[in-house]
Amino acid sequence: MKNPYRPFLTRIDKITIENEAKDLKTFRLVFCDEEEAKGFRFQCGQFGELTIFGVGECPIGIASSPMDEDFIEFTVKRYPNGLVTNALHNCRVGDRVGVRGPLGNCFPMERMEGKNLVIVGGGFAFTTLRSTIQFILHVANRGKFADLTLVYGARSPGELLYKDELKQWETRKDIQTHITVDKGDQDWKGQEGFVPAVVEQVAPSPENALVLLCGPPIMLKYTLPVLTRLGFGPGEIITSLEMRMKCGIGLCGRCNIGPMYVCRDGPVFTYEQIQALPAEF
Ligand SMILES: Cc1cc2nc3c(=O)[nH]c(=O)nc-3n(C[C@H](O)[C@H](O)[C@H](O)COP(=O)(O)OP(=O)(O)OC[C@H]3O[C@@H](n4cnc5c(N)ncnc54)[C@H](O)[C@@H]3O)c2cc1C
Ligand code: FES
């Protein structure tokens, strides 16, 4: 039987510095073993445990699309004093990184088919939503989903992730993008304002629609009532929880909320499911 704690060996193929503060980098990883690469099939919303050998491992959402089979990408924020995230940020192209996964559940793609999708993201929690948008926009998949609306915000223009992709999406007719920053600078020509206010202004219809909502707690706190006012029920709002984790496979008990293990039963939950859990997070 395969040892679930043994990571796959990957090589860093590309590193993209995403933000002005330079504390967010996207790591493109390529499997060292071709057979392992073929066997690693994931779905949008899943995560991996990234290992820096001799340092430790930590859970990170998969930021690339399942349609990209030659590599996987992770966008990682360097935590002040964070052991693994600092070690990762010190890595260079060609260095080896371990990956365990794919882990956890995923966004409910089958349920999302045929629906109008409203994707609301803030800060660096946008990573698995980026994976989802790339997947939906792929020519093989776009026809399966109805309208796609994106509201994505960051503190400042320099903190927006995936800037080239955002520009491309803005030129497409099959995704309505609303990119906002809390405060612009002299070059910013786009929208200013907090994500909840922009969602209220865009006012997506709840008819035949689902919302994917990921962001910092403060954004979620103020966006939820807006979505409720617009008519979205808690079963139609889907999010991803970020608990502290260790094993990532439902064995150590580090991430439980009541009877649920976030690593195994999540990290993706509807607000209806979250409301039924004890308030332990
Ligand atoms: C399912 C899931 C997906 C994630 N996806 C991403 C992602 O895409 N990109 C990304 O940058 N991060 C993501 N995270 C968060 C990431 O796992 C943590 O930032 C990481 O574990 C920090 O590891 P470290 O060794 O650098 O920090 P540590 O050395 O473990 O801790 C450093 C400091 O940060 C605090 N800290 C660390 N992790 C957390 C946490 N989760 N919540 C609160 N405080 C914490 C510690 O208390 C300590 O003070 C995800 C977490 C989960 C559970
Ligand atoms: S992290 Fe070990 S049970 Fe979830």
GROMACS .gro file of C-alpha atoms and ligand atoms in nm:
model
  338
    1MET     CA    1   0.000   0.000   0.000
    2LYS     CA    2   0.124   0.350  -0.084
    3ASN     CA    3   0.245   0.550   0.215
    4PRO     CA    4   0.007   0.854   0.232
    5TYR     CA    5   0.278   1.062   0.403
    6ARG     CA    6   0.529   1.016   0.120
    7PRO     CA    7   0.539   1.326  -0.101
    8PHE     CA    8   0.585   1.323  -0.477
    9LEU     CA    9   0.910   1.481  -0.584
   10THR     CA   10   0.874   1.791  -0.804
   11ARG     CA   11   1.108   2.051  -0.950
   12ILE     CA   12   1.038   2.425  -0.952
   13ASP     CA   13   0.999   2.517  -1.319
   14LYS     CA   14   0.898   2.883  -1.286
   15ILE     CA   15   0.852   3.141  -1.011
   16THR     CA   16   0.632   3.447  -1.061
   17ILE     CA   17   0.640   3.732  -0.811
   18GLU     CA   18   0.275   3.833  -0.795
   19ASN     CA   19   0.266   4.152  -0.589
   20GLU     CA   20   0.451   4.474  -0.508
   21ALA     CA   21   0.520   4.362  -0.153
   22LYS     CA   22   0.691   4.054  -0.308
   23ASP     CA   23   0.546   3.828  -0.040
   24LEU     CA   24   0.320   3.639  -0.284
   25LYS     CA   25   0.483   3.409  -0.536
   26THR     CA   26   0.338   3.154  -0.776
   27PHE     CA   27   0.545   2.837  -0.802
   28ARG     CA   28   0.505   2.624  -1.113
   29LEU     CA   29   0.604   2.266  -1.025
   30VAL     CA   30   0.682   1.980  -1.260
   31PHE     CA   31   0.685   1.617  -1.142
   32CYS     CA   32   1.026   1.449  -1.150
   33ASP     CA   33   0.865   1.113  -1.231
   34GLU     CA   34   0.649   1.090  -1.545
   35GLU     CA   35   0.426   0.812  -1.408
   36GLU     CA   36   0.356   1.012  -1.092
   37ALA     CA   37   0.272   1.313  -1.309
   38LYS     CA   38   0.016   1.106  -1.503
   39GLY     CA   39  -0.137   0.974  -1.179
   40PHE     CA   40  -0.179   1.318  -1.019
   41ARG     CA   41  -0.529   1.420  -1.125
   42PHE     CA   42  -0.703   1.687  -0.920
   43GLN     CA   43  -1.020   1.896  -0.922
   44CYS     CA   44  -1.072   2.269  -0.865
   45GLY     CA   45  -1.074   2.356  -0.494
   46GLN     CA   46  -0.840   2.078  -0.381
   47PHE     CA   47  -0.510   2.140  -0.206
   48GLY     CA   48  -0.167   1.984  -0.166
   49GLU     CA   49   0.075   1.961   0.126
   50LEU     CA   50   0.399   2.124   0.007
   51THR     CA   51   0.719   1.990   0.161
   52ILE     CA   52   1.048   2.171   0.192
   53PHE     CA   53   1.280   1.887   0.282
   54GLY     CA   54   1.440   1.926   0.623
   55VAL     CA   55   1.201   2.209   0.713
   56GLY     CA   56   0.840   2.088   0.707
   57GLU     CA   57   0.520   2.093   0.506
   58CYS     CA   58   0.208   2.309   0.482
   59PRO     CA   59  -0.129   2.296   0.301
   60ILE     CA   60  -0.168   2.519  -0.008
   61GLY     CA   61  -0.464   2.533  -0.251
   62ILE     CA   62  -0.393   2.430  -0.610
   63ALA     CA   63  -0.399   2.748  -0.819
   64SER     CA   64  -0.365   2.603  -1.169
   65SER     CA   65  -0.637   2.440  -1.376
   66PRO     CA   66  -0.688   2.062  -1.393
   67MET     CA   67  -0.678   2.113  -1.773
   68ASP     CA   68  -0.305   2.190  -1.747
   69GLU     CA   69  -0.160   1.844  -1.718
   70ASP     CA   70   0.212   1.929  -1.752
   71PHE     CA   71   0.248   2.126  -1.429
   72ILE     CA   72   0.074   2.235  -1.109
   73GLU     CA   73   0.086   2.584  -0.961
   74PHE     CA   74   0.062   2.710  -0.605
   75THR     CA   75   0.049   3.076  -0.502
   76VAL     CA   76   0.204   3.114  -0.161
   77LYS     CA   77   0.211   3.405   0.082
   78ARG     CA   78   0.522   3.431   0.293
   79TYR     CA   79   0.403   3.430   0.654
   80PRO     CA   80   0.614   3.646   0.889
   81ASN     CA   81   0.815   3.382   1.079
   82GLY     CA   82   0.646   3.106   0.877
   83LEU     CA   83   0.885   2.815   0.853
   84VAL     CA   84   0.773   2.651   0.530
   85THR     CA   85   0.646   2.956   0.343
   86ASN     CA   86   0.975   3.143   0.408
   87ALA     CA   87   1.182   2.842   0.299
   88LEU     CA   88   0.970   2.813  -0.016
   89HIS     CA   89   1.013   3.181  -0.095
   90ASN     CA   90   1.391   3.135  -0.068
   91CYS     CA   91   1.384   2.854  -0.330
   92ARG     CA   92   1.502   2.902  -0.688
   93VAL     CA   93   1.404   2.752  -1.022
   94GLY     CA   94   1.537   2.394  -1.032
   95ASP     CA   95   1.504   2.332  -0.657
   96ARG     CA   96   1.313   2.025  -0.538
   97VAL     CA   97   0.978   2.050  -0.355
   98GLY     CA   98   0.764   1.762  -0.224
   99VAL     CA   99   0.389   1.751  -0.289
  100ARG     CA  100   0.132   1.531  -0.115
  101GLY     CA  101  -0.207   1.527  -0.274
  102PRO     CA  102  -0.440   1.605  -0.422
  103LEU     CA  103  -0.617   1.642  -0.087
  104GLY     CA  104  -0.965   1.741   0.030
  105ASN     CA  105  -1.291   1.779  -0.157
  106CYS     CA  106  -1.350   2.018  -0.448
  107PHE     CA  107  -1.593   2.277  -0.579
  108PRO     CA  108  -1.911   2.094  -0.689
  109MET     CA  109  -1.847   2.111  -1.064
  110GLU     CA  110  -2.140   1.884  -1.159
  111ARG     CA  111  -2.381   2.096  -0.955
  112MET     CA  112  -2.231   2.409  -1.113
  113GLU     CA  113  -2.296   2.289  -1.468
  114GLY     CA  114  -2.579   2.481  -1.638
  115LYS     CA  115  -2.581   2.745  -1.362
  116ASN     CA  116  -2.501   3.115  -1.367
  117LEU     CA  117  -2.185   3.138  -1.160
  118VAL     CA  118  -2.089   3.432  -0.943
  119ILE     CA  119  -1.728   3.414  -0.826
  120VAL     CA  120  -1.636   3.651  -0.545
  121GLY     CA  121  -1.275   3.663  -0.428
  122GLY     CA  122  -1.054   3.881  -0.215
  123GLY     CA  123  -0.685   3.889  -0.133
  124PHE     CA  124  -0.474   3.579  -0.179
  125ALA     CA  125  -0.764   3.342  -0.108
  126PHE     CA  126  -0.831   3.391  -0.480
  127THR     CA  127  -0.599   3.102  -0.575
  128THR     CA  128  -0.843   2.811  -0.606
  129LEU     CA  129  -1.100   3.046  -0.764
  130ARG     CA  130  -0.840   3.124  -1.033
  131SER     CA  131  -0.807   2.749  -1.093
  132THR     CA  132  -1.186   2.729  -1.127
  133ILE     CA  133  -1.213   3.024  -1.366
  134GLN     CA  134  -0.935   2.885  -1.587
  135PHE     CA  135  -1.115   2.549  -1.591
  136ILE     CA  136  -1.454   2.699  -1.681
  137LEU     CA  137  -1.307   2.924  -1.953
  138HIS     CA  138  -1.127   2.633  -2.120
  139VAL     CA  139  -1.273   2.576  -2.467
  140ALA     CA  140  -1.366   2.217  -2.374
  141ASN     CA  141  -1.569   2.331  -2.071
  142ARG     CA  142  -1.714   2.681  -2.130
  143GLY     CA  143  -2.032   2.549  -2.294
  144LYS     CA  144  -2.123   2.347  -1.984
  145PHE     CA  145  -2.172   2.655  -1.766
  146ALA     CA  146  -2.405   2.956  -1.807
  147ASP     CA  147  -2.310   3.320  -1.727
  148LEU     CA  148  -1.988   3.379  -1.538
  149THR     CA  149  -1.949   3.691  -1.323
  150LEU     CA  150  -1.632   3.770  -1.129
  151VAL     CA  151  -1.591   4.022  -0.849
  152TYR     CA  152  -1.232   4.024  -0.728
  153GLY     CA  153  -1.068   4.276  -0.500
  154ALA     CA  154  -0.733   4.354  -0.343
  155ARG     CA  155  -0.608   4.625  -0.113
  156SER     CA  156  -0.420   4.811  -0.389
  157PRO     CA  157  -0.345   4.764  -0.762
  158GLY     CA  158  -0.003   4.621  -0.675
  159GLU     CA  159  -0.162   4.350  -0.461
  160LEU     CA  160  -0.384   4.205  -0.737
  161LEU     CA  161  -0.282   3.851  -0.830
  162TYR     CA  162  -0.249   3.713  -1.185
  163LYS     CA  163  -0.250   4.061  -1.343
  164ASP     CA  164  -0.195   3.939  -1.702
  165GLU     CA  165  -0.481   3.694  -1.678
  166LEU     CA  166  -0.715   3.957  -1.531
  167LYS     CA  167  -0.641   4.177  -1.835
  168GLN     CA  168  -0.719   3.888  -2.071
  169TRP     CA  169  -1.044   3.804  -1.892
  170GLU     CA  170  -1.151   4.169  -1.917
  171THR     CA  171  -1.138   4.145  -2.298
  172ARG     CA  172  -1.354   3.830  -2.313
  173LYS     CA  173  -1.729   3.840  -2.366
  174ASP     CA  174  -1.799   3.516  -2.177
  175ILE     CA  175  -1.694   3.646  -1.835
  176GLN     CA  176  -1.811   3.971  -1.672
  177THR     CA  177  -1.520   4.095  -1.464
  178HIS     CA  178  -1.542   4.353  -1.186
  179ILE     CA  179  -1.192   4.409  -1.051
  180THR     CA  180  -1.173   4.647  -0.758
  181VAL     CA  181  -0.912   4.783  -0.518
  182ASP     CA  182  -0.968   4.939  -0.177
  183LYS     CA  183  -0.761   5.237  -0.285
  184GLY     CA  184  -0.616   5.305  -0.629
  185ASP     CA  185  -0.298   5.492  -0.722
  186GLN     CA  186  -0.231   5.754  -0.991
  187ASP     CA  187  -0.219   5.486  -1.267
  188TRP     CA  188  -0.530   5.295  -1.160
  189LYS     CA  189  -0.818   5.345  -1.405
  190GLY     CA  190  -1.041   5.073  -1.263
  191GLN     CA  191  -1.294   5.052  -0.987
  192GLU     CA  192  -1.231   5.153  -0.626
  193GLY     CA  193  -1.430   5.011  -0.336
  194PHE     CA  194  -1.461   4.712  -0.108
  195VAL     CA  195  -1.575   4.378  -0.248
  196PRO     CA  196  -1.913   4.368  -0.061
  197ALA     CA  197  -2.007   4.713  -0.199
  198VAL     CA  198  -1.916   4.606  -0.553
  199VAL     CA  199  -2.122   4.287  -0.518
  200GLU     CA  200  -2.416   4.501  -0.405
  201GLN     CA  201  -2.370   4.733  -0.703
  202VAL     CA  202  -2.333   4.447  -0.957
  203ALA     CA  203  -2.637   4.281  -0.793
  204PRO     CA  204  -2.615   3.936  -0.953
  205SER     CA  205  -2.949   3.757  -0.980
  206PRO     CA  206  -2.991   3.449  -0.760
  207GLU     CA  207  -3.199   3.278  -1.029
  208ASN     CA  208  -3.039   2.948  -1.132
  209ALA     CA  209  -2.717   3.075  -0.976
  210LEU     CA  210  -2.445   2.967  -0.736
  211VAL     CA  211  -2.184   3.181  -0.562
  212LEU     CA  212  -1.824   3.075  -0.494
  213LEU     CA  213  -1.696   3.304  -0.219
  214CYS     CA  214  -1.336   3.301  -0.089
  215GLY     CA  215  -1.154   3.577   0.090
  216PRO     CA  216  -1.036   3.715   0.423
  217PRO     CA  217  -1.284   3.679   0.715
  218ILE     CA  218  -1.372   4.051   0.713
  219MET     CA  219  -1.468   4.034   0.343
  220LEU     CA  220  -1.680   3.723   0.401
  221LYS     CA  221  -1.850   3.884   0.701
  222TYR     CA  222  -1.970   4.183   0.499
  223THR     CA  223  -2.039   4.003   0.170
  224LEU     CA  224  -2.266   3.735   0.316
  225PRO     CA  225  -2.547   3.977   0.420
  226VAL     CA  226  -2.530   4.139   0.075
  227LEU     CA  227  -2.575   3.800  -0.094
  228THR     CA  228  -2.860   3.718   0.144
  229ARG     CA  229  -3.033   4.050   0.059
  230LEU     CA  230  -2.992   3.969  -0.311
  231GLY     CA  231  -3.178   3.641  -0.249
  232PHE     CA  232  -2.901   3.379  -0.234
  233GLY     CA  233  -2.975   3.108   0.022
  234PRO     CA  234  -2.697   2.953   0.238
  235GLY     CA  235  -2.709   2.638   0.024
  236GLU     CA  236  -2.620   2.842  -0.286
  237ILE     CA  237  -2.311   3.005  -0.133
  238ILE     CA  238  -2.000   2.789  -0.142
  239THR     CA  239  -1.673   2.870   0.032
  240SER     CA  240  -1.339   2.713   0.127
  241LEU     CA  241  -1.217   2.705   0.490
  242GLU     CA  242  -0.853   2.750   0.591
  243MET     CA  243  -0.797   2.572   0.924
  244ARG     CA  244  -0.454   2.491   1.066
  245MET     CA  245  -0.371   2.138   0.945
  246LYS     CA  246  -0.111   1.869   0.996
  247CYS     CA  247  -0.172   1.538   0.819
  248GLY     CA  248  -0.424   1.666   0.560
  249ILE     CA  249  -0.582   1.321   0.533
  250GLY     CA  250  -0.822   1.293   0.828
  251LEU     CA  251  -0.588   1.103   1.063
  252CYS     CA  252  -0.440   1.345   1.319
  253GLY     CA  253  -0.752   1.533   1.437
  254ARG     CA  254  -0.579   1.873   1.406
  255CYS     CA  255  -0.842   2.038   1.186
  256ASN     CA  256  -1.174   1.915   1.316
  257ILE     CA  257  -1.483   2.132   1.361
  258GLY     CA  258  -1.730   1.918   1.556
  259PRO     CA  259  -1.753   1.588   1.371
  260MET     CA  260  -1.600   1.724   1.046
  261TYR     CA  261  -1.236   1.718   0.945
  262VAL     CA  262  -1.177   2.022   0.726
  263CYS     CA  263  -0.890   1.847   0.544
  264ARG     CA  264  -1.095   1.542   0.451
  265ASP     CA  265  -1.463   1.656   0.451
  266GLY     CA  266  -1.367   2.003   0.321
  267PRO     CA  267  -1.212   2.248   0.266
  268VAL     CA  268  -1.513   2.330   0.041
  269PHE     CA  269  -1.846   2.375   0.224
  270THR     CA  270  -2.174   2.552   0.159
  271TYR     CA  271  -2.282   2.810   0.417
  272GLU     CA  272  -2.573   2.580   0.497
  273GLN     CA  273  -2.321   2.314   0.605
  274ILE     CA  274  -2.113   2.567   0.799
  275GLN     CA  275  -2.418   2.697   0.987
  276ALA     CA  276  -2.482   2.342   1.111
  277LEU     CA  277  -2.131   2.318   1.265
  278PRO     CA  278  -2.028   2.433   1.615
  279ALA     CA  279  -1.871   2.784   1.605
  280GLU     CA  280  -1.514   2.659   1.664
  281PHE     CA  281  -1.336   2.847   1.385
  282LIG     C1  282  -0.681   2.414   0.269
  282LIG     C2  283  -0.582   2.527   0.283
  282LIG     C3  284  -0.542   2.596   0.170
  282LIG     C4  285  -0.449   2.699   0.181
  282LIG     N1  286  -0.412   2.764   0.066
  282LIG     C5  287  -0.319   2.858   0.073
  282LIG     C6  288  -0.274   2.922  -0.047
  282LIG     O1  289  -0.322   2.894  -0.158
  282LIG     N2  290  -0.176   3.014  -0.036
  282LIG     C7  291  -0.120   3.048   0.086
  282LIG     O2  292  -0.031   3.133   0.089
  282LIG     N3  293  -0.163   2.992   0.202
  282LIG     C8  294  -0.260   2.898   0.197
  282LIG     N4  295  -0.300   2.837   0.314
  282LIG     C9  296  -0.241   2.881   0.442
  282LIG    C10  297  -0.106   2.811   0.464
  282LIG     O3  298  -0.127   2.673   0.486
  282LIG    C11  299  -0.031   2.871   0.583
  282LIG     O4  300   0.007   3.003   0.552
  282LIG    C12  301   0.094   2.788   0.608
  282LIG     O5  302   0.057   2.669   0.674
  282LIG    C13  303   0.197   2.860   0.692
  282LIG     O6  304   0.304   2.768   0.707
  282LIG     P1  305   0.443   2.814   0.766
  282LIG     O7  306   0.521   2.690   0.797
  282LIG     O8  307   0.510   2.914   0.678
  282LIG     O9  308   0.402   2.887   0.901
  282LIG     P2  309   0.420   2.835   1.051
  282LIG    O10  310   0.566   2.832   1.082
  282LIG    O11  311   0.340   2.711   1.070
  282LIG    O12  312   0.348   2.953   1.129
  282LIG    C14  313   0.397   3.087   1.126
  282LIG    C15  314   0.297   3.182   1.192
  282LIG    O13  315   0.176   3.190   1.114
  282LIG    C16  316   0.064   3.145   1.187
  282LIG     N5  317  -0.017   3.064   1.097
  282LIG    C17  318   0.028   2.971   1.010
  282LIG     N6  319  -0.073   2.916   0.939
  282LIG    C18  320  -0.186   2.974   0.981
  282LIG    C19  321  -0.323   2.958   0.948
  282LIG     N7  322  -0.368   2.872   0.853
  282LIG     N8  323  -0.413   3.036   1.013
  282LIG    C20  324  -0.371   3.123   1.108
  282LIG     N9  325  -0.242   3.142   1.143
  282LIG    C21  326  -0.151   3.069   1.083
  282LIG    C22  327   0.121   3.066   1.302
  282LIG    O14  328   0.040   3.069   1.417
  282LIG    C23  329   0.252   3.136   1.328
  282LIG    O15  330   0.234   3.251   1.405
  282LIG    C24  331  -0.394   2.735   0.307
  282LIG    C25  332  -0.436   2.666   0.422
  282LIG    C26  333  -0.528   2.563   0.410
  282LIG    C27  334  -0.570   2.488   0.531
  283FES     S1  335  -0.513   1.780   0.935
  283FES    FE1  336  -0.505   1.585   1.030
  283FES     S2  337  -0.716   1.538   1.049
  283FES    FE2  338  -0.716   1.717   0.928
   0.00000   0.00000   0.00000
